[in-house]
Amino acid sequence: MIDEAGRLVKAPFSVNVQDQKTVAMLEKWLSDPGYNAVLLNDIKSSNKPTVQSNAEAAARFQLGLVLLEAGKKEEAMVEWRKALALDPNNWIIHKQIWAVENPDKFYKGDVDYSWQKAQLEAEKSEP
């Protein structure tokens, strides 16, 4: 679950329809438009530097897309890594980097969500 800016609100998880707690949470999320706001409020309130960082991250992300379209993959990756450093919880930036570095996990057959979860955990444990 991500917010409008692409930041991760709820970490990736397996949907087990046998787990009543997960089912209840998903039902509430689908039926109550205000529930996403509750999830967002659980995240620390944004302060002005964070908002500025997120705006710069969004700009760097867009620049990376333009660079990739122009065939400048390495330059795009540099911009996306800078964007991710500014907004480390941005799920869209994570996935864009992963998709370019590991297209087989995204474009050949089914998307490998288990791999994405493992990637996110590995990145969190990096110094």
Short mmCIF file of C-alpha atoms in Angstrom, two decimals:
data_model
loop_
_atom_site.label_atom_id
_atom_site.label_comp_id
_atom_site.label_asym_id
_atom_site.label_seq_id
_atom_site.Cartn_x
_atom_site.Cartn_y
_atom_site.Cartn_z
CA MET A 1 0.00 0.00 0.00
CA ILE A 2 1.47 3.31 -1.08
CA ASP A 3 0.39 6.90 -0.73
CA GLU A 4 -0.20 9.36 -3.55
CA ALA A 5 3.51 10.26 -3.70
CA GLY A 6 4.57 6.63 -4.01
CA ARG A 7 5.83 6.26 -0.46
CA LEU A 8 5.35 2.93 1.21
CA VAL A 9 2.58 3.15 3.81
CA LYS A 10 2.34 -0.54 4.62
CA ALA A 11 5.27 -2.82 3.93
CA PRO A 12 4.78 -5.60 1.38
CA PHE A 13 3.09 -8.61 2.86
CA SER A 14 1.64 -11.87 1.74
CA VAL A 15 -2.10 -11.94 1.47
CA ASN A 16 -3.22 -15.06 3.23
CA VAL A 17 -6.99 -15.39 2.97
CA GLN A 18 -6.84 -17.81 5.88
CA ASP A 19 -5.49 -15.04 8.16
CA GLN A 20 -8.54 -13.20 9.46
CA LYS A 21 -6.48 -10.23 10.66
CA THR A 22 -5.11 -9.64 7.14
CA VAL A 23 -8.53 -10.08 5.55
CA ALA A 24 -10.10 -7.64 8.04
CA MET A 25 -7.40 -5.06 7.35
CA LEU A 26 -7.84 -5.35 3.58
CA GLU A 27 -11.64 -5.18 3.84
CA LYS A 28 -11.37 -2.03 5.95
CA TRP A 29 -8.87 -0.51 3.52
CA LEU A 30 -11.18 -1.22 0.56
CA SER A 31 -14.43 -0.13 2.20
CA ASP A 32 -13.32 2.90 4.24
CA PRO A 33 -11.82 5.76 2.21
CA GLY A 34 -10.58 7.35 5.43
CA TYR A 35 -8.58 4.29 6.47
CA ASN A 36 -5.65 5.24 4.23
CA ALA A 37 -5.51 8.54 6.12
CA VAL A 38 -5.29 6.56 9.36
CA LEU A 39 -2.38 4.59 7.93
CA LEU A 40 -0.71 7.83 6.84
CA ASN A 41 -1.19 9.35 10.30
CA ASP A 42 0.63 6.38 11.78
CA ILE A 43 3.70 7.60 9.92
CA LYS A 44 5.66 10.42 11.53
CA SER A 45 4.36 13.84 10.55
CA SER A 46 6.21 15.46 7.72
CA ASN A 47 8.28 18.49 8.53
CA LYS A 48 9.40 21.13 6.05
CA PRO A 49 12.84 19.60 5.24
CA THR A 50 11.17 16.24 4.55
CA VAL A 51 8.69 17.87 2.18
CA GLN A 52 11.55 19.62 0.37
CA SER A 53 13.50 16.35 0.20
CA ASN A 54 10.45 14.55 -1.20
CA ALA A 55 9.97 17.25 -3.85
CA GLU A 56 13.61 16.96 -4.88
CA ALA A 57 13.32 13.17 -4.89
CA ALA A 58 10.29 13.40 -7.19
CA ALA A 59 12.16 15.74 -9.53
CA ARG A 60 15.19 13.43 -9.62
CA PHE A 61 12.93 10.46 -10.27
CA GLN A 62 11.35 12.24 -13.26
CA LEU A 63 14.79 13.27 -14.54
CA GLY A 64 15.83 9.61 -14.34
CA LEU A 65 12.85 8.63 -16.49
CA VAL A 66 13.82 11.21 -19.12
CA LEU A 67 17.43 10.00 -19.07
CA LEU A 68 16.37 6.37 -19.43
CA GLU A 69 14.12 7.27 -22.36
CA ALA A 70 17.14 9.00 -23.95
CA GLY A 71 19.17 5.80 -23.61
CA LYS A 72 21.25 7.06 -20.68
CA LYS A 73 20.63 4.18 -18.30
CA GLU A 74 23.63 4.76 -16.01
CA GLU A 75 22.82 8.45 -15.61
CA ALA A 76 19.20 7.56 -14.86
CA MET A 77 20.33 5.10 -12.18
CA VAL A 78 22.48 7.81 -10.56
CA GLU A 79 19.46 10.15 -10.36
CA TRP A 80 17.20 7.41 -8.98
CA ARG A 81 19.73 6.50 -6.29
CA LYS A 82 19.95 10.17 -5.28
CA ALA A 83 16.14 10.28 -5.21
CA LEU A 84 16.00 7.15 -3.07
CA ALA A 85 18.53 8.63 -0.63
CA LEU A 86 16.20 11.63 -0.24
CA ASP A 87 13.02 9.55 0.04
CA PRO A 88 14.04 6.04 1.16
CA ASN A 89 10.45 4.88 1.72
CA ASN A 90 9.37 5.64 -1.83
CA TRP A 91 8.22 2.31 -3.20
CA ILE A 92 8.01 3.53 -6.79
CA ILE A 93 11.67 4.57 -6.83
CA HIS A 94 12.73 1.23 -5.35
CA LYS A 95 10.74 -0.68 -7.95
CA GLN A 96 12.03 1.42 -10.86
CA ILE A 97 15.64 0.75 -9.89
CA TRP A 98 14.95 -2.95 -9.40
CA ALA A 99 13.08 -3.24 -12.71
CA VAL A 100 15.96 -1.69 -14.66
CA GLU A 101 18.63 -3.69 -12.84
CA ASN A 102 16.66 -6.97 -12.82
CA PRO A 103 14.19 -6.96 -15.73
CA ASP A 104 13.76 -10.73 -15.45
CA LYS A 105 12.05 -10.22 -12.07
CA PHE A 106 9.48 -7.88 -13.66
CA TYR A 107 9.05 -8.58 -17.35
CA LYS A 108 9.49 -12.32 -17.83
CA GLY A 109 6.46 -14.16 -16.54
CA ASP A 110 4.88 -13.13 -13.25
CA VAL A 111 6.31 -10.30 -11.16
CA ASP A 112 8.42 -11.88 -8.40
CA TYR A 113 6.99 -10.24 -5.26
CA SER A 114 8.93 -12.54 -2.94
CA TRP A 115 12.15 -11.33 -4.54
CA GLN A 116 11.04 -7.69 -4.07
CA LYS A 117 10.35 -8.31 -0.39
CA ALA A 118 13.78 -9.92 0.03
CA GLN A 119 15.40 -6.98 -1.82
CA LEU A 120 13.72 -4.47 0.47
CA GLU A 121 14.86 -6.37 3.57
CA ALA A 122 18.41 -6.63 2.21
CA GLU A 123 18.51 -2.89 1.50
CA LYS A 124 17.23 -2.09 5.00
CA SER A 125 20.07 -4.10 6.53
CA GLU A 126 22.76 -2.33 4.48
CA PRO A 127 24.83 0.20 6.44
#
